[in-house]
Tab-separated table of C-alpha atoms and ligand atoms in Angstrom:
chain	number	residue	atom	x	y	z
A	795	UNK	CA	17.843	25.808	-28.836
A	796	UNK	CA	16.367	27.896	-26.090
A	797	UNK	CA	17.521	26.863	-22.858
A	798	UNK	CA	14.044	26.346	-20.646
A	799	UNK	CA	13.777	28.047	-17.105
A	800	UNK	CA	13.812	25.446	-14.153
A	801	UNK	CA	10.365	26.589	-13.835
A	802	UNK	CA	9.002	26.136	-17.110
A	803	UNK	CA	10.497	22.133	-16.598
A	804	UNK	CA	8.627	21.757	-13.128
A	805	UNK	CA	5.287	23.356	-14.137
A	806	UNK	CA	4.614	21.345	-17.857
A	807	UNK	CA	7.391	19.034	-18.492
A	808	UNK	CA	7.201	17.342	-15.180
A	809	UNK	CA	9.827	13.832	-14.553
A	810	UNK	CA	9.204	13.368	-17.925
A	811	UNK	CA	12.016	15.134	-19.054
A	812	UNK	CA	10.219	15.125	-22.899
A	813	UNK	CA	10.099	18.126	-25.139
A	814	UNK	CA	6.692	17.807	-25.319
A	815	UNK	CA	4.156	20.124	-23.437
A	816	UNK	CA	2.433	17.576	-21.463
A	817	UNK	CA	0.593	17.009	-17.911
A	818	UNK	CA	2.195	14.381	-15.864
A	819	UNK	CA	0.516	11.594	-14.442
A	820	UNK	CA	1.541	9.809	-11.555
A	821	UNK	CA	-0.110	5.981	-12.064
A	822	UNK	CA	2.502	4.150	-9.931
A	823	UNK	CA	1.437	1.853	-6.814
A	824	UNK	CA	3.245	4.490	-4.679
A	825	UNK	CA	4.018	7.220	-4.388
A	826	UNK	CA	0.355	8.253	-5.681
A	827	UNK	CA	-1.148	11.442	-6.486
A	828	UNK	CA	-1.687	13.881	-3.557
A	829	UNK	CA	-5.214	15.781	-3.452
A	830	UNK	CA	-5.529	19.163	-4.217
A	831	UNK	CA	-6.795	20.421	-0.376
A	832	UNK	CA	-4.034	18.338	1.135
A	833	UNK	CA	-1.099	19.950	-0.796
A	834	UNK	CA	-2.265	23.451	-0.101
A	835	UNK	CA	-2.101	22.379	3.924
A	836	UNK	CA	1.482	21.164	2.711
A	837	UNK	CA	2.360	24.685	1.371
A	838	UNK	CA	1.293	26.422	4.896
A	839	UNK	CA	3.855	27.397	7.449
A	840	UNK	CA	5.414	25.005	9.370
A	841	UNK	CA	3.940	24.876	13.252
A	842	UNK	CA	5.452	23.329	16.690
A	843	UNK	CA	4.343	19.973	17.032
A	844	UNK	CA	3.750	20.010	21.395
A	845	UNK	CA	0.671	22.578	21.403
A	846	UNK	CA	-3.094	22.069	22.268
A	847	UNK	CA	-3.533	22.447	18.502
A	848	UNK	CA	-1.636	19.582	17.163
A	849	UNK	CA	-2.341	17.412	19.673
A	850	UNK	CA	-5.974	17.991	18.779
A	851	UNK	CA	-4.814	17.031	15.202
A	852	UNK	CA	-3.368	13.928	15.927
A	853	UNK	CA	-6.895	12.935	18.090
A	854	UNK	CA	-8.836	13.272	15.281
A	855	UNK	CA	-6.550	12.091	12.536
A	856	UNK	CA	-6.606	8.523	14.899
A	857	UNK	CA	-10.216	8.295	15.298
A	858	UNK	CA	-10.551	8.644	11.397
A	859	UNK	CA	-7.647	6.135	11.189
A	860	UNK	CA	-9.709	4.268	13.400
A	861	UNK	CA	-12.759	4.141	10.521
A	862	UNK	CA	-10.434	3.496	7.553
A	863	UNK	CA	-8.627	0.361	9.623
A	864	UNK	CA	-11.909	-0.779	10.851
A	865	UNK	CA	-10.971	-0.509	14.350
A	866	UNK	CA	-11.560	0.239	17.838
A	867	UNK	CA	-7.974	-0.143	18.824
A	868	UNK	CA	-4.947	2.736	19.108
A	869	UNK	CA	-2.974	3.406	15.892
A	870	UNK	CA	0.235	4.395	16.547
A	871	UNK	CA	1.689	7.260	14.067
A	872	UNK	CA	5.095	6.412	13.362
A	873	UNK	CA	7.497	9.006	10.814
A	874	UNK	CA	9.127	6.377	8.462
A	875	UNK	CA	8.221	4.764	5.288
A	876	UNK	CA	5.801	1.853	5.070
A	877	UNK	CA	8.876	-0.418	5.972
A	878	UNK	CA	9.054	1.428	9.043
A	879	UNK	CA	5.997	0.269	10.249
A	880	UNK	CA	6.597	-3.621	9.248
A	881	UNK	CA	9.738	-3.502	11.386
A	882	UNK	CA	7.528	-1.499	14.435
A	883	UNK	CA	5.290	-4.771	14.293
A	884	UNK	CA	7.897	-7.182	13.907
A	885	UNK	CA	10.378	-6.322	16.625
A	886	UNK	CA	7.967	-5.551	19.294
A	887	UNK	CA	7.186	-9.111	18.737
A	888	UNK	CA	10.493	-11.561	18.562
A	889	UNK	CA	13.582	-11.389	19.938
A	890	UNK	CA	16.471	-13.546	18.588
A	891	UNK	CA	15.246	-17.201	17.848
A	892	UNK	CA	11.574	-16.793	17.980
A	893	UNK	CA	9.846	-18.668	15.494
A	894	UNK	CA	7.721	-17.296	12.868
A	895	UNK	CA	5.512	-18.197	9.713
A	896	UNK	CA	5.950	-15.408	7.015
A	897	UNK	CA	3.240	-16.364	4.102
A	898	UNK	CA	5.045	-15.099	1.205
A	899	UNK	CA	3.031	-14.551	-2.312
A	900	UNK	CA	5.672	-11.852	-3.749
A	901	UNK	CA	8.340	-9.263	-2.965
A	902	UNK	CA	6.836	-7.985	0.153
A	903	UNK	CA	6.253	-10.944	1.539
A	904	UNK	CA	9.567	-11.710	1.290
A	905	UNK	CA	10.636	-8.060	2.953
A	906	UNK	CA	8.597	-9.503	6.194
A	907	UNK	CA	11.089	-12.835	5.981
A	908	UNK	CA	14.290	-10.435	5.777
A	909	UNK	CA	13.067	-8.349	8.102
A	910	UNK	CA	13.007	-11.432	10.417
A	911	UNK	CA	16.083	-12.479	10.000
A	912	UNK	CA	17.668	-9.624	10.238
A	913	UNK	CA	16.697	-9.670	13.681
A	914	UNK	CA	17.569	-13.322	14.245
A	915	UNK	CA	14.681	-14.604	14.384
A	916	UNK	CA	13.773	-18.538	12.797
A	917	UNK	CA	11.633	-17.907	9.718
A	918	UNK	CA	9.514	-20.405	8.348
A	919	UNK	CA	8.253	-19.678	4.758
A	920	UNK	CA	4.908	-20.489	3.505
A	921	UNK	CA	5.179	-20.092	-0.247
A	922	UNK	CA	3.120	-19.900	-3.111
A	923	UNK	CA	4.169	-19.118	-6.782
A	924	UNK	CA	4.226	-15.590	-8.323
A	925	UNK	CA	1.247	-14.549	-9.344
A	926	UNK	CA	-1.221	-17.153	-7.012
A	927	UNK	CA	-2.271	-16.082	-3.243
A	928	UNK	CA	-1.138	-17.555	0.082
A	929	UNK	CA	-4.320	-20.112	1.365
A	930	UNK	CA	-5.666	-20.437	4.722
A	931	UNK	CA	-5.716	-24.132	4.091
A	932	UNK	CA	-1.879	-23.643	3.538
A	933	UNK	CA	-0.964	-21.961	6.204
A	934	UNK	CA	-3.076	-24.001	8.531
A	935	UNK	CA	-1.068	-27.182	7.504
A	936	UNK	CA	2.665	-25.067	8.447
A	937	UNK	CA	0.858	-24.200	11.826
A	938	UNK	CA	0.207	-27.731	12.807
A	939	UNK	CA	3.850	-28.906	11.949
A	940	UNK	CA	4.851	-25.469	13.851
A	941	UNK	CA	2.656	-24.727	17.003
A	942	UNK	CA	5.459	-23.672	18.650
A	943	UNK	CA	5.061	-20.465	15.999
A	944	UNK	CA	5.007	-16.986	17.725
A	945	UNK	CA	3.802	-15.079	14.876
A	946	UNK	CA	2.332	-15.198	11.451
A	947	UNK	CA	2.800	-12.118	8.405
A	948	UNK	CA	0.702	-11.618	5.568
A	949	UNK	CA	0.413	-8.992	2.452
A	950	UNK	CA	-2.793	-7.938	1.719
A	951	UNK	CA	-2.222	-6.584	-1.225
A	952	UNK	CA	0.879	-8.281	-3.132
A	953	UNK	CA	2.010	-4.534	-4.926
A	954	UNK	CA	4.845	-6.718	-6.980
A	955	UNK	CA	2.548	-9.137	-8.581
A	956	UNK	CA	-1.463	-7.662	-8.389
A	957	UNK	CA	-2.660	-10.928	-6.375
A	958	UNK	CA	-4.939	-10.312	-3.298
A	959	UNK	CA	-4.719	-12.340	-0.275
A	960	UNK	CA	-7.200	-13.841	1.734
A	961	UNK	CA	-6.635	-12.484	4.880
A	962	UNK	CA	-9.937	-12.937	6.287
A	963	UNK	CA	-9.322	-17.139	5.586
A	964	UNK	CA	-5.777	-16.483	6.787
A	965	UNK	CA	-6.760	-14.638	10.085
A	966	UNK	CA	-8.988	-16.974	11.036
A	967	UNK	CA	-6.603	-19.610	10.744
A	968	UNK	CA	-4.358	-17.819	12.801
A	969	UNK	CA	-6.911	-16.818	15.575
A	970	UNK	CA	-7.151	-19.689	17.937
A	971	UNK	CA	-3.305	-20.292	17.744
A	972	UNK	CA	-1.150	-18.511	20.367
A	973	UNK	CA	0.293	-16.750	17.419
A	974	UNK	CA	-0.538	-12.914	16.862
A	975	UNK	CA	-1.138	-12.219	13.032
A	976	UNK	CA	0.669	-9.019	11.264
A	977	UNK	CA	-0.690	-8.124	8.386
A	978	UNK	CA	1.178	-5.497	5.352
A	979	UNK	CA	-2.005	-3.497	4.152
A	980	UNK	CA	0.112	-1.009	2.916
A	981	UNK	CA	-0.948	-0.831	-0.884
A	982	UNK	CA	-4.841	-2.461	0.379
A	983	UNK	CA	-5.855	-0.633	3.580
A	984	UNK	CA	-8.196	2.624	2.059
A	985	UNK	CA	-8.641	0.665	-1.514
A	986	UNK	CA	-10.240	-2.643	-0.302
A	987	UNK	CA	-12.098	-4.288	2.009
A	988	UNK	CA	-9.732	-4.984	4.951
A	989	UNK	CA	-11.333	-5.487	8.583
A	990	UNK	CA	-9.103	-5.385	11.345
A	991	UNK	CA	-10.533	-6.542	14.164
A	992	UNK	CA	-13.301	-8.561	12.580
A	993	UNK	CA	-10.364	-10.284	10.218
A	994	UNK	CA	-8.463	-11.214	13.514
A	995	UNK	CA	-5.787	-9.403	12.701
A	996	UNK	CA	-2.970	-8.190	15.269
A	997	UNK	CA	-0.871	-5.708	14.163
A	998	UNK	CA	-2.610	-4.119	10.983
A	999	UNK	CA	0.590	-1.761	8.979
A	1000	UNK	CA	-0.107	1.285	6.883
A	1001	UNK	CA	1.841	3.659	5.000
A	1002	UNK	CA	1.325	7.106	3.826
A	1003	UNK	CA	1.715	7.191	-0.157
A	1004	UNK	CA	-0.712	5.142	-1.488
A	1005	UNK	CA	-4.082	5.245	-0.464
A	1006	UNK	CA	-4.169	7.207	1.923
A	1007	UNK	CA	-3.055	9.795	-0.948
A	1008	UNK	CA	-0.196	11.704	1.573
A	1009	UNK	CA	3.707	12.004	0.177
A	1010	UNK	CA	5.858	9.515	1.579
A	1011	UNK	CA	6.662	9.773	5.490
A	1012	UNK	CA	4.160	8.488	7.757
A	1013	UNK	CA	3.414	4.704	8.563
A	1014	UNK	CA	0.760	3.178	11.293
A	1015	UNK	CA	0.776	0.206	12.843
A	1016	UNK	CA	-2.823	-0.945	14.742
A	1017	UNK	CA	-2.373	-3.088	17.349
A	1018	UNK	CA	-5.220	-5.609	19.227
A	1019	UNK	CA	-5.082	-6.434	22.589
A	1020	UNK	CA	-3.755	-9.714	21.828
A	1021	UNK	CA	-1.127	-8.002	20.169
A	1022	UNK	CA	-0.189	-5.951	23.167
A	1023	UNK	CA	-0.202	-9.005	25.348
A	1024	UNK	CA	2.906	-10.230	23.259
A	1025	UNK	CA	4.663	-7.320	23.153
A	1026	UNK	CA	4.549	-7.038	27.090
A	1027	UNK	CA	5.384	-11.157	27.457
A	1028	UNK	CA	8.103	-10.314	24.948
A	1029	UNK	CA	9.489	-7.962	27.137
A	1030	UNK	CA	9.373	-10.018	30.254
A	1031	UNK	CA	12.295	-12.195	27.927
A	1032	UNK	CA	15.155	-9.243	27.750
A	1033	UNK	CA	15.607	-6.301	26.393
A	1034	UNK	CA	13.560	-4.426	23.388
A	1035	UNK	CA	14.885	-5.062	19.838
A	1036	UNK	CA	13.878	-1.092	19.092
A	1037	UNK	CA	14.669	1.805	20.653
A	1038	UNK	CA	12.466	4.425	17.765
A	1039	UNK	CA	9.851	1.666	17.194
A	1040	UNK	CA	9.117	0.854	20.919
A	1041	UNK	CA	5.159	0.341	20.259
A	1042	UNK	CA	4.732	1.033	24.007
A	1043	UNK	CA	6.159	4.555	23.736
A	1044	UNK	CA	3.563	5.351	21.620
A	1045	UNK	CA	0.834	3.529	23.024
A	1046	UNK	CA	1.568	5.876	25.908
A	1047	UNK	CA	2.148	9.297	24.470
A	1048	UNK	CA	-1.306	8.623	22.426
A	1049	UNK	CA	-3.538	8.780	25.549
A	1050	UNK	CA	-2.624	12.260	25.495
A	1051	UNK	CA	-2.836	12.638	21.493
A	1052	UNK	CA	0.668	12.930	21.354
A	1053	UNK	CA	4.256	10.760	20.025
A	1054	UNK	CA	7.576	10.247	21.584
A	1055	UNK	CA	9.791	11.784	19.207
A	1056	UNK	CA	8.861	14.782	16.990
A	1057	UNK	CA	6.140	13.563	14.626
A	1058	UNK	CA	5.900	14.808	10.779
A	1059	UNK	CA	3.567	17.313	11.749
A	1060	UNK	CA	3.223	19.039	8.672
A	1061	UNK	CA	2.481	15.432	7.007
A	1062	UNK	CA	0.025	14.741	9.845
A	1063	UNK	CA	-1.905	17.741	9.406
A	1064	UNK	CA	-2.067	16.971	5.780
A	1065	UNK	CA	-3.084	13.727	6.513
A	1066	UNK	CA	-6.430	14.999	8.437
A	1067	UNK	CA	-7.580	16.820	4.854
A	1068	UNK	CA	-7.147	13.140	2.838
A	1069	UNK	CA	-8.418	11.450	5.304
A	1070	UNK	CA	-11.799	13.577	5.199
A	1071	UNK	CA	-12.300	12.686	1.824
A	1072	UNK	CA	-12.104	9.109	2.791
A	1073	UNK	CA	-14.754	9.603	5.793
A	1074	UNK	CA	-17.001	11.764	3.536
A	1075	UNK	CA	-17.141	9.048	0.987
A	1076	UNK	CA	-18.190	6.386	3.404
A	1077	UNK	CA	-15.305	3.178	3.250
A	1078	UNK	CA	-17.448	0.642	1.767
A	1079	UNK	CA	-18.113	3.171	-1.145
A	1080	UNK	CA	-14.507	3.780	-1.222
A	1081	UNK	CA	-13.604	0.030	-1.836
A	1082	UNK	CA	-16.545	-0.055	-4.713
A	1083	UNK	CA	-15.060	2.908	-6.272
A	1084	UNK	CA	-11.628	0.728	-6.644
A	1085	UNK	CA	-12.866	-2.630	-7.629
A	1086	UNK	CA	-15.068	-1.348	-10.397
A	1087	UNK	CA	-11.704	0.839	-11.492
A	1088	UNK	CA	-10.164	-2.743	-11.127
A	1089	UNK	CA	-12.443	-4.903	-13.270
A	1090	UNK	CA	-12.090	-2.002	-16.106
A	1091	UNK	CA	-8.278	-2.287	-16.057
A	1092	UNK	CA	-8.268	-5.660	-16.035
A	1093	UNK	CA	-11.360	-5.675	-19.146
A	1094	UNK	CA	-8.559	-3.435	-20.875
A	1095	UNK	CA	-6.067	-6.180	-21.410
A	1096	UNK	CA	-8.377	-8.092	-23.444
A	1097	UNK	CA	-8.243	-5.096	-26.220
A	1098	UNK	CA	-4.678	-4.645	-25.341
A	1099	UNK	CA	-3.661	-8.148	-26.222
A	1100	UNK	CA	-2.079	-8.148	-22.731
A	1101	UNK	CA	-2.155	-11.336	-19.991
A	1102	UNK	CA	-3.057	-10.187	-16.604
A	1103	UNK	CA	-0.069	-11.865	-14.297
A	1104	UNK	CA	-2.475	-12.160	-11.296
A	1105	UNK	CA	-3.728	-15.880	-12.175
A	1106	UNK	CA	-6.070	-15.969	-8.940
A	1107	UNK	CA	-7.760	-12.963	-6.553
A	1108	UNK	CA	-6.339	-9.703	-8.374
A	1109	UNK	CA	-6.053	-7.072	-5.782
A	1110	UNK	CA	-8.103	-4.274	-6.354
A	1111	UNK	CA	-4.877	-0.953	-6.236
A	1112	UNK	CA	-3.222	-1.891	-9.240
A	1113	UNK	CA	-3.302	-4.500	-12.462
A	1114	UNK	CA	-0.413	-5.944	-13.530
A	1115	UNK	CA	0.258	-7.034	-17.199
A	1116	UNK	CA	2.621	-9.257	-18.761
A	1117	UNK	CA	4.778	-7.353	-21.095
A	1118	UNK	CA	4.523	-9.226	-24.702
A	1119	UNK	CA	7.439	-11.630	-25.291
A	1120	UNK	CA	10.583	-10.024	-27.173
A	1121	UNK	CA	9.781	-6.679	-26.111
A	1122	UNK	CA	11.571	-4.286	-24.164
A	1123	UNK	CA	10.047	-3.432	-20.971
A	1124	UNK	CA	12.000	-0.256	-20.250
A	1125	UNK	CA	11.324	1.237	-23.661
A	1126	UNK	CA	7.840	0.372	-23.586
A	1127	UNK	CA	7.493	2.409	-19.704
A	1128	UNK	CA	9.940	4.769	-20.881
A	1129	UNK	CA	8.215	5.856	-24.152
A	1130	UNK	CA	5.173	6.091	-22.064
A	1131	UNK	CA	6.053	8.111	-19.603
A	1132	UNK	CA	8.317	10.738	-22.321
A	1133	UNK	CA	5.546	10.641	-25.234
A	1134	UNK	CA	2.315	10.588	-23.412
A	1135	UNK	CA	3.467	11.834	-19.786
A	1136	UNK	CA	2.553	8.805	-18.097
A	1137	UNK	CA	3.912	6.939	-15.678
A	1138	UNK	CA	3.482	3.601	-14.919
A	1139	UNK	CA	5.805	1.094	-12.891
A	1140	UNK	CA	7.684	-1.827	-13.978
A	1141	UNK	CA	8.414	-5.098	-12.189
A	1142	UNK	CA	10.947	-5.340	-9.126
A	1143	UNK	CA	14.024	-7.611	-9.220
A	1144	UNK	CA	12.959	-11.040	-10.829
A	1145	UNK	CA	10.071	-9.211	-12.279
A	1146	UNK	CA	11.999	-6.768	-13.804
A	1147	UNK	CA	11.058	-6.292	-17.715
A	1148	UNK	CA	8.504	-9.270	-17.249
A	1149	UNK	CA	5.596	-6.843	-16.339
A	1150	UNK	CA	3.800	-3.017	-16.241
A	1151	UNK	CA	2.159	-1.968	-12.571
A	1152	UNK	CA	-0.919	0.230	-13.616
A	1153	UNK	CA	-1.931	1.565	-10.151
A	1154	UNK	CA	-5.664	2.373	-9.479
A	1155	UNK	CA	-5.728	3.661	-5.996
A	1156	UNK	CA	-6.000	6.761	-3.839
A	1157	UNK	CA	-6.118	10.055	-5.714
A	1158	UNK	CA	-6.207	8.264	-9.474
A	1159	UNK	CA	-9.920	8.150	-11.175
A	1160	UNK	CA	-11.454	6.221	-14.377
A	1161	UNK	CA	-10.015	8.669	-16.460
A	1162	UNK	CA	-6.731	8.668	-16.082
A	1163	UNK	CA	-7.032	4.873	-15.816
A	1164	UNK	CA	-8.434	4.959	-19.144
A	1165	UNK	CA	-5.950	8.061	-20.133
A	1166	UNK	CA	-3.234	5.009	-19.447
A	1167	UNK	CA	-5.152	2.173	-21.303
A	1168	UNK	CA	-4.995	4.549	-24.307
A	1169	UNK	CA	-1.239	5.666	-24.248
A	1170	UNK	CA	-0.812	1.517	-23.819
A	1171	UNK	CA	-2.717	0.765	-27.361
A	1172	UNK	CA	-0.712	3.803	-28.997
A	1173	UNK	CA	2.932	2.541	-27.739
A	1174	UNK	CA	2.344	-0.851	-27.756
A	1175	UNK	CA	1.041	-0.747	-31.085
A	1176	UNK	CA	4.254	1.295	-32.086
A	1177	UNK	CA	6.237	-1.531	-30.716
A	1178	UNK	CA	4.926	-4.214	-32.984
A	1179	UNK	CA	2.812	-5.287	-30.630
A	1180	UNK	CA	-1.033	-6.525	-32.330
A	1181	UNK	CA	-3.375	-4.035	-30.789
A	1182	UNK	CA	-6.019	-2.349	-32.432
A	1183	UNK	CA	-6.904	1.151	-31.659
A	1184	UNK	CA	-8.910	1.853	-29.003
A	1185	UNK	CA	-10.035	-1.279	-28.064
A	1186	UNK	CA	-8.212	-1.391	-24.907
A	1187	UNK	CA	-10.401	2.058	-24.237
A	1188	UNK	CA	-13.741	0.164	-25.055
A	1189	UNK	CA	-13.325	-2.788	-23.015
A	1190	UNK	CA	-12.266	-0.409	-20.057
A	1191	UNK	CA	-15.470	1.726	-20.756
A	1192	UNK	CA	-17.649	-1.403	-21.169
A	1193	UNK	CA	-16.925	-3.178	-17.838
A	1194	UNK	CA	-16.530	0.116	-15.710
A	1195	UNK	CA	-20.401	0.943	-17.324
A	1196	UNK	CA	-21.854	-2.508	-16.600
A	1197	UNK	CA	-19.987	-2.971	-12.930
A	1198	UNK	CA	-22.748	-3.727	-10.310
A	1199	UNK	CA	-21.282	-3.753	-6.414
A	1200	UNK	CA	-21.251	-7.612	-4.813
A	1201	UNK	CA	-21.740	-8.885	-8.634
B	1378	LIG	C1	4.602	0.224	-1.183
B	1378	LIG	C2	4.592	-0.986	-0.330
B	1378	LIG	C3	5.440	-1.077	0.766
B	1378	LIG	C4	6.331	0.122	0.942
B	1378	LIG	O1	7.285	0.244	1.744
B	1378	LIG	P1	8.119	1.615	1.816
B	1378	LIG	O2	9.016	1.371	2.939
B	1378	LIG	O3	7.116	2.708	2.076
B	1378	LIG	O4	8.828	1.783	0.508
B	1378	LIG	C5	5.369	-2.196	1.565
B	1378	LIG	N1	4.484	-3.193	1.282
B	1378	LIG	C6	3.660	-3.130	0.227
B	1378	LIG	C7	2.704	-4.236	-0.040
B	1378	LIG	C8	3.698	-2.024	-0.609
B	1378	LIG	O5	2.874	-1.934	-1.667
């Protein structure tokens, strides 16, 4: 056989390492699909980040920041993954053997708890089953048997099981305490409704590969002026648990537009080009845009002969489907991904081979949403599984067609 060229693999065959002549598609819940403007500012020369220029960058790439987080507070820019920016939060705000609440409705949840502990501090979980959503009514109960509590973490969007918390309910709870709330948006800020300051919430995380449609790199971290109050008491205690993710470093260097340590400049610039698209759209047509893409790929599983796993408030970035009992959930994403080029995500530790991740968010449309519905029917149906063609497809069409915002 002919022996491809490494650039015949990267331009048509893509990850998917098939034989076929294909166009990948990138359907995950992160790393998403990167718009076309933005990866051409990727492709340009790289600059020096301490000039007039950049700093002028990083200005307005806040204040648009400031519109998708839905607030009037600084954002600092930090170069790290989204994890990054959940340990910024965190250890600006405990030292060894403060006490904190972390609700936990999935696998990220549970990152805030290790996160915790890995910097000493006394975790108290507030738990719900897989699948269901942390309640304010919940978490107000674990406050009252722990006001001395220093903080509270939410997810916003639970990525490893498609469930959407209420963190409106849950800020609220947390408002009146002397607790500062720190919320994970990182697979919900840019695809739903999420409020910052209105939702009461502290220290509002970000990353750069989902939404906000960037390559991995970049993570931001809001902070309200409650928030700042306990990083400064904290401080007053002993030394910083960070030296890299001292909040107040950037706090400071952002009066002048600028960051501590050398930023990702190249993935900041980028940023400003995704970000326009965001701020042309308008945010509350933004979130529409994803929940009617969610209520289609959630219609689909009807016509798949799929069970959605969310069981209450499916978040609106990604559905998640229960893989059909007896079959193999690595040859069901792996067929899909070398047959039909696309590629979906699986479940995470205990979810592993229990469930598919159809992402929705950023830089995805209907289509390919759809595109994935129909590779579904085709392999699933090729497993054994009872699914008749196209169905999946029409129930998709049929509720993305009759979706009315508010309804
Ligand atoms: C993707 C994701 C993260 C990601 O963390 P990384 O450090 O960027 O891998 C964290 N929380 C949630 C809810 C996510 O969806």
């Amino acid at each position: 056989m002919k022996r491809r060229s490494a650039f015949a693999d990267h331009l048509f065959f893509g990850s998917t390492g098939s034989d076929l002549f294909m166009k990948p598609r990138l359907l995950c819940p992160g790393p998403t699909p990167v718009p076309e403007e933005t990866l051409l500012e990727l492709a340009r020369p790289v600059t020096f980040h301490r000039s007039a220029q950049f700093r002028s960058v990083l200005g307005s790439v806040v204040a648009d920041l400031q519109q998708v987080f839905c607030t009037k507070n600084p954002i600092c820019v930090l170069t790290s993954s989204g994890t990054g920016g959940m340990e910024a939060a965190l250890t600006n705000v405990i030292r060894p053997g403060t006490k904190i609440l972390c609700c936990i409705s999935g696998r990220w949840g549970e990152r805030w708890k290790n996160i915790a502990k890995a910097f000493g501090a006394i975790v108290i979980e507030v738990t719900c089953p897989y699948g269901e959503a942390n309640t304010p009514a919940q978490l107000a109960k674990a406050l009252a048997e722990h006001p001395d509590a220093a903080v509270v973490t939410a997810t916003l969007s639970e990525t490893s099981t498609g469930v959407r918390n209420d963190i409106k309910g849950l800020g609220a709870v947390v408002k009146d305490t002397k607790a500062v709330f720190i919320v994970d948006a990182i697979s919900g800020l840019g695809v739903m409704e999420c409020r910052t300051d209105d939702w009461n919430i502290d220290f509002c995380v970000t990353g750069s590969q989902k939404a906000l449609m960037l390559p991995a790199g970049l993570a931001f971290v809001a902070v309200s002026d409650k928030g700042w109050k306990r990083v400064d008491e904290v401080l007053t205690q002993g030394p910083a648990c960070s030296f890299y993710f001292d909040l107040r470093k950037y706090r400071e260097n952002l009066k002048n537009n600028d960051t501590p340590f050398t930023p990702a400049n190249t993935l900041i610039k980028a940023l400003s080009h995704s970000l326009a698209r965001l701020k042309t759209e308008g945010m509350e047509k933004v979130w529409q845009r994803h929940e009617r893409m969610a209520a289609a790929a959630r219609a689909a599983a009807t016509g798949l002969n799929l069970k959605l796993f969310a069981r209450v408030n499916p978040t609106a970035g990604l559905t998640v489907y229960e893989i059909p009992s007896g079959m193999d959930g690595s040859v069901l994403l792996g067929r899909l991904e070398k047959e039909h080029g696309i590629r979906i995500a699986g479940g995470q530790d205990t979810m592993k081979g229990k469930i598919i991740r159809l992402a929705h968010m950023g830089y995805i449309d209907f289509f390919e949403v759809l595109a994935a519905v129909s590779a579904l029917e085709m392999v699933l149906a090729d497993l054994g599984h009872k699914v008749e063609s196209g169905a999946g497809v029409a129930a998709a069409q049929r509720a993305f067609s009759s979706w009315k915002a508010g309804a």
